[in-house]
Amino acid sequence: MTARLLTVDPARPDPDALAEAGAVLRAGGLVAFPTETVYGLGAYALDEAAVRRIFAAKGRPSFNPLIAHVADIAGARALAAEWPPLAQALAERFWPGPLTLVLPKRPIVPDAVTAGRASVALRVPAHPVARALIAAAGIPLAAPSANRFTELSPVTAQQVARGLGDRVDVILDGGRTSVGIESTVVDLTTSPPTLLRPGTITRAALEAVTGPLASPAEPEDEEAPRAAPGMIARHYAPRAVVRLLDGDDFADAVAAAADRDAPVGAVTWSPLAAMSAALLDAHHRLPAEAVAYAARLYDTLHALDDAGCREVLVERPPEGAEWDGVRDRLTRAAHPA
């Protein structure tokens, strides 16, 4: 059955649409909804059967945990067994917003949400539709990105519908998301805290609150339970093969691709690479500023998929720390299957 698509104005969310979606969630159904990062696939976080529907819909392995989205700090504390001063400081500084905190969980949180781990990932989203939905449902929502596992995250309702339309009960269309890549994730169960997944909130901004952050160790077993979502080697990938290149390698790849019959796409940020990529029909030049680039990245990769590109040549992002989130997503997208 195709999902029911309900358009919701972020400036004035329709209470009837939210009430309908909230009732679906309380009954154990799945609702896709916009956050400021990407669209999420939501289920009642304390209903294990509903949570398992998320894994089935996405084809997501059980070792990959979910983020629980809550209305406020009080909602997060209701799911966390401990709430240290550092959690309070980070929440006051960055919530609502694209920051996820990993903390010890209370027993009420099902193992399906946490991949059997003793910790839970928590976030207070900033998007007005997400916040209104959580309020209307009156429950915490487990919500990974609303796409098939390892595939490109959606930033519009139409992208959700193409990928999961027959696996979701309701899709709330609140327009294109603004941040464009998934949240930054910080694990507060380690000492020092660990930056598990970079995003648009930079390490420097976090460390101004936390002090020095550790980096995660790569797991020896690819199927070992993760501390947070988005840590699989191949992730965030379009259907097209992504090649990360810079300098002469990028220019050479563009020249070789220009003679092919099948369309090849390119994503650039610098004037020099853009001049090379002008040889290709499917070329997108993104801003040379990290936050603005991130906001357009997934939408651009979706557009190149829709244009039938079998391969996408991506100019490697700059080395600055503000680009860590973009670099992480592109590196995982380019990882061989």
Coordinates of C-alpha atoms in Angstrom, one line a residue, residues 2-326:
T2 CA 1.4 3.4 -1.0
A3 CA 2.0 5.8 1.9
R4 CA -0.5 8.6 2.6
L5 CA 1.3 11.9 1.7
L6 CA 0.3 14.9 3.9
T7 CA 1.6 18.4 3.1
V8 CA 2.4 20.4 6.2
D9 CA 3.5 24.0 6.2
P10 CA 6.5 24.3 8.6
A11 CA 5.4 27.9 9.4
R12 CA 1.9 26.7 10.4
P13 CA 1.8 22.9 10.8
D14 CA -1.7 21.6 10.2
P15 CA -3.0 20.1 13.5
D16 CA -5.3 17.7 11.7
A17 CA -2.4 16.2 9.7
L18 CA -0.3 16.0 12.8
A19 CA -3.1 14.4 14.8
E20 CA -3.5 11.8 12.1
A21 CA 0.2 11.0 12.0
G22 CA 0.4 10.9 15.8
A23 CA -2.4 8.4 15.9
V24 CA -0.5 6.2 13.4
L25 CA 2.6 6.3 15.5
R26 CA 0.8 5.5 18.8
A27 CA -0.8 2.5 17.0
G28 CA 2.6 1.1 16.0
G29 CA 2.8 2.5 12.5
L30 CA 5.6 4.3 10.6
V31 CA 5.6 8.0 9.7
A32 CA 8.3 9.7 7.7
F33 CA 8.8 13.3 8.6
P34 CA 11.3 16.2 8.1
T35 CA 13.9 17.2 10.5
E36 CA 16.4 20.0 9.9
T37 CA 19.0 17.4 8.9
V38 CA 17.3 14.8 6.6
Y39 CA 13.9 13.1 6.6
G40 CA 13.4 10.6 9.4
L41 CA 11.5 7.3 9.5
G42 CA 9.7 7.4 12.8
A43 CA 8.1 4.8 15.1
Y44 CA 7.2 4.8 18.8
A45 CA 10.6 4.4 20.4
L46 CA 9.3 2.4 23.4
D47 CA 7.3 -0.1 21.2
E48 CA 9.7 -2.8 20.2
A49 CA 7.4 -4.2 17.5
A50 CA 7.0 -0.8 16.0
V51 CA 10.8 -0.2 16.1
R52 CA 11.4 -3.5 14.3
R53 CA 9.1 -2.3 11.5
I54 CA 11.7 0.4 10.9
F55 CA 14.5 -2.2 10.4
A56 CA 12.2 -4.3 8.1
A57 CA 11.3 -1.2 6.0
K58 CA 14.8 -0.1 5.6
G59 CA 16.5 -3.5 5.3
R60 CA 18.6 -2.2 8.2
P61 CA 20.8 -4.7 10.1
S62 CA 19.9 -5.1 13.8
F63 CA 23.5 -4.2 14.9
N64 CA 22.9 -0.6 13.7
P65 CA 21.2 1.5 16.5
L66 CA 18.6 4.2 16.1
I67 CA 18.4 7.8 17.4
A68 CA 15.4 8.6 19.7
H69 CA 14.0 12.0 19.0
V70 CA 12.4 13.8 21.9
A71 CA 10.6 17.1 22.6
D72 CA 13.1 18.6 25.1
I73 CA 15.7 18.0 27.7
A74 CA 13.1 16.5 30.0
G75 CA 12.2 14.0 27.3
A76 CA 15.8 13.0 26.9
R77 CA 16.3 12.6 30.7
A78 CA 13.3 10.3 30.8
L79 CA 15.2 7.8 28.5
A80 CA 18.7 8.3 29.9
A81 CA 19.8 6.5 33.1
E82 CA 22.3 9.2 33.8
W83 CA 22.4 12.9 32.9
P84 CA 25.8 14.3 33.7
P85 CA 26.5 18.1 33.8
L86 CA 28.2 17.8 30.4
A87 CA 25.0 16.5 28.8
Q88 CA 23.1 19.5 30.3
A89 CA 25.7 21.9 29.0
L90 CA 25.7 20.5 25.5
A91 CA 21.9 20.3 25.4
E92 CA 21.6 23.9 26.5
R93 CA 24.1 25.0 23.9
F94 CA 23.0 23.0 20.9
W95 CA 19.4 21.8 21.4
P96 CA 17.1 22.0 19.6
G97 CA 19.4 21.2 16.7
P98 CA 21.6 18.7 14.8
L99 CA 23.4 17.2 17.8
T100 CA 22.9 13.7 19.1
L101 CA 24.1 12.6 22.5
V102 CA 24.8 9.0 23.5
L103 CA 24.1 8.3 27.2
P104 CA 23.4 5.2 29.4
K105 CA 19.8 4.1 28.7
R106 CA 16.9 3.4 31.1
P107 CA 15.4 -0.2 31.0
I108 CA 12.3 1.2 29.3
V109 CA 14.2 1.7 26.0
P110 CA 14.0 -1.5 23.9
D111 CA 17.2 -3.3 22.9
A112 CA 16.0 -3.0 19.3
V113 CA 16.6 0.8 19.5
T114 CA 20.1 0.5 20.9
A115 CA 21.4 -2.6 19.0
G116 CA 21.5 -4.3 22.4
R117 CA 23.9 -1.8 23.9
A118 CA 23.5 -0.2 27.3
S119 CA 23.4 3.3 25.8
V120 CA 20.9 5.3 23.8
A121 CA 21.3 8.0 21.2
L122 CA 19.1 11.1 21.9
R123 CA 18.3 14.2 20.0
V124 CA 15.9 17.2 20.2
P125 CA 15.2 18.2 16.6
A126 CA 14.8 21.8 15.6
H127 CA 12.5 21.4 12.6
P128 CA 9.0 22.8 13.4
V129 CA 7.2 19.8 11.8
A130 CA 9.3 17.3 13.7
R131 CA 8.7 19.2 17.0
A132 CA 5.0 19.5 16.3
L133 CA 4.7 15.8 15.4
I134 CA 6.5 14.7 18.6
A135 CA 4.1 17.0 20.6
A136 CA 1.0 15.7 18.8
A137 CA 2.0 12.0 19.2
G138 CA 3.0 12.5 22.8
I139 CA 5.8 9.9 22.6
P140 CA 9.5 9.6 21.8
L141 CA 10.2 8.7 18.2
A142 CA 13.0 6.3 17.1
A143 CA 13.9 7.7 13.7
P144 CA 16.8 6.9 11.4
S145 CA 16.9 8.5 7.9
A146 CA 14.0 7.5 5.7
N147 CA 15.8 5.5 3.1
R148 CA 16.9 2.0 2.3
F149 CA 19.9 0.9 4.3
T150 CA 23.3 2.4 3.0
E151 CA 21.5 4.4 0.4
L152 CA 21.4 8.1 0.0
S153 CA 19.4 9.9 2.7
P154 CA 16.3 11.9 1.6
V155 CA 16.0 15.6 2.0
T156 CA 12.5 15.9 0.4
A157 CA 9.3 14.0 0.8
Q158 CA 9.4 13.0 -2.8
Q159 CA 12.7 11.2 -2.3
V160 CA 11.2 9.3 0.7
A161 CA 8.2 8.3 -1.5
R162 CA 10.5 7.0 -4.2
G163 CA 12.6 4.9 -1.8
L164 CA 10.1 3.7 0.8
G165 CA 6.6 4.7 -0.5
D166 CA 5.1 1.3 -0.1
R167 CA 6.8 0.6 3.3
V168 CA 5.6 3.6 5.2
D169 CA 2.1 4.5 6.5
V170 CA 2.3 8.3 6.3
I171 CA 4.8 10.8 4.9
L172 CA 4.7 14.4 6.1
D173 CA 5.9 16.7 3.4
G174 CA 7.4 19.8 5.1
G175 CA 9.6 20.8 2.2
R176 CA 13.3 20.4 1.7
T177 CA 15.5 20.1 4.8
S178 CA 17.9 22.9 5.6
V179 CA 21.0 21.3 7.2
G180 CA 21.2 18.5 4.5
I181 CA 23.3 15.9 6.3
E182 CA 22.8 13.9 9.4
S183 CA 23.4 15.1 13.0
T184 CA 26.8 15.3 14.8
V185 CA 27.0 12.4 17.3
V186 CA 28.9 12.6 20.6
D187 CA 29.2 9.7 23.0
L188 CA 29.2 10.8 26.6
T189 CA 29.6 7.3 28.0
T190 CA 33.4 7.4 27.3
S191 CA 36.1 9.5 29.1
P192 CA 36.9 11.7 27.4
P193 CA 33.7 11.9 25.3
T194 CA 34.0 10.6 21.7
L195 CA 33.0 12.3 18.5
L196 CA 31.4 9.4 16.8
R197 CA 30.0 11.1 13.7
P198 CA 31.0 14.6 12.5
G199 CA 28.3 16.9 11.1
T200 CA 27.7 20.6 10.7
I201 CA 28.4 21.3 14.4
T202 CA 32.2 21.4 14.3
R203 CA 34.6 19.7 16.7
A204 CA 35.9 23.1 17.7
A205 CA 32.4 24.2 18.7
L206 CA 31.9 21.0 20.7
E207 CA 35.3 21.1 22.4
A208 CA 34.6 24.7 23.6
V209 CA 32.0 22.9 25.9
T210 CA 33.5 19.4 26.3
G211 CA 37.3 19.9 26.2
P212 CA 39.2 17.5 23.9
L213 CA 37.1 14.8 22.2
A214 CA 38.3 11.3 21.4
S215 CA 37.9 9.8 17.9
P216 CA 36.2 6.4 17.5
A217 CA 38.2 3.2 16.9
E218 CA 37.3 1.3 13.8
P219 CA 35.6 -2.0 14.7
E220 CA 37.3 -5.2 13.8
D221 CA 34.0 -6.8 12.9
E222 CA 31.9 -4.9 10.4
E223 CA 28.8 -6.5 11.9
A224 CA 29.6 -5.6 15.5
P225 CA 27.0 -3.4 17.2
R226 CA 27.7 0.3 16.8
A227 CA 27.6 3.0 19.4
A228 CA 25.6 5.2 17.0
P229 CA 24.1 5.1 13.5
G230 CA 26.0 6.1 10.4
M231 CA 29.2 4.3 11.2
I232 CA 29.1 1.6 8.5
A233 CA 32.0 1.8 6.1
R234 CA 29.7 2.2 3.0
H235 CA 26.8 4.5 3.7
Y236 CA 25.0 7.6 2.4
A237 CA 25.5 6.3 -1.2
P238 CA 23.6 7.1 -4.4
R239 CA 22.9 4.5 -7.0
A240 CA 25.8 5.9 -9.1
V241 CA 29.4 5.0 -8.3
V242 CA 31.0 7.9 -6.5
R243 CA 34.7 8.7 -7.1
L244 CA 36.4 11.2 -4.9
L245 CA 39.2 13.0 -6.8
D246 CA 41.3 16.1 -6.7
G247 CA 43.8 18.0 -8.8
D248 CA 45.0 16.4 -12.0
D249 CA 43.2 13.1 -11.2
F250 CA 39.8 15.0 -11.3
A251 CA 40.7 16.7 -14.6
D252 CA 41.9 13.4 -16.1
A253 CA 38.7 11.6 -15.0
V254 CA 36.5 14.3 -16.5
A255 CA 38.4 14.2 -19.8
A256 CA 38.1 10.4 -20.0
A257 CA 34.3 10.6 -19.1
A258 CA 33.5 13.2 -21.7
D259 CA 33.7 10.6 -24.5
R260 CA 31.4 8.0 -22.8
D261 CA 27.9 7.3 -24.1
A262 CA 26.4 6.9 -20.5
P263 CA 26.0 10.1 -18.6
V264 CA 28.7 10.9 -16.0
G265 CA 28.0 13.5 -13.3
A266 CA 30.4 15.8 -11.5
V267 CA 30.2 17.8 -8.2
T268 CA 32.7 20.6 -7.7
W269 CA 33.3 23.5 -5.5
S270 CA 36.4 25.3 -6.9
P271 CA 36.6 27.4 -10.0
L272 CA 39.4 25.3 -11.6
A273 CA 37.5 22.0 -11.2
A274 CA 34.3 23.6 -12.4
M275 CA 36.1 24.6 -15.6
S276 CA 37.1 21.0 -16.2
A277 CA 33.7 19.7 -15.3
A278 CA 32.0 22.0 -17.9
L279 CA 32.8 19.2 -20.4
L280 CA 30.1 17.1 -18.8
D281 CA 26.3 17.6 -19.2
A282 CA 25.5 16.7 -15.5
H283 CA 27.7 19.1 -13.5
H284 CA 26.8 20.7 -10.2
R285 CA 29.0 23.4 -8.7
L286 CA 28.3 23.6 -4.9
P287 CA 29.3 26.5 -2.6
A288 CA 32.8 26.7 -1.4
E289 CA 31.6 27.0 2.2
A290 CA 31.0 23.9 4.3
V291 CA 27.6 24.5 5.8
A292 CA 26.1 25.7 2.5
Y293 CA 27.7 22.8 0.6
A294 CA 26.3 20.3 3.1
A295 CA 22.8 21.7 2.7
R296 CA 22.9 20.9 -1.1
L297 CA 25.0 17.8 -1.2
Y298 CA 22.3 15.0 -0.9
D299 CA 19.8 16.9 -3.1
T300 CA 22.5 17.1 -5.8
L301 CA 23.4 13.4 -5.6
H302 CA 19.7 12.6 -5.9
A303 CA 19.5 14.8 -9.0
L304 CA 22.4 13.0 -10.6
D305 CA 20.8 9.7 -9.9
D306 CA 17.6 10.9 -11.4
A307 CA 19.6 12.1 -14.5
G308 CA 20.7 8.5 -15.0
C309 CA 24.4 9.0 -14.1
R310 CA 26.2 5.7 -13.6
E311 CA 29.2 7.4 -12.2
V312 CA 29.7 10.7 -10.3
L313 CA 33.1 12.4 -10.1
V314 CA 33.3 14.5 -6.9
E315 CA 36.0 17.1 -6.3
R316 CA 37.5 16.2 -2.9
P317 CA 36.4 18.8 -0.3
P318 CA 39.0 21.1 1.4
E319 CA 40.9 19.8 4.5
G320 CA 39.5 22.4 7.0
A321 CA 37.9 20.9 10.1
E322 CA 34.6 22.6 9.2
W323 CA 34.4 20.1 6.3
D324 CA 34.7 17.0 8.5
G325 CA 31.0 16.1 8.2
V326 CA 30.9 16.5 4.4

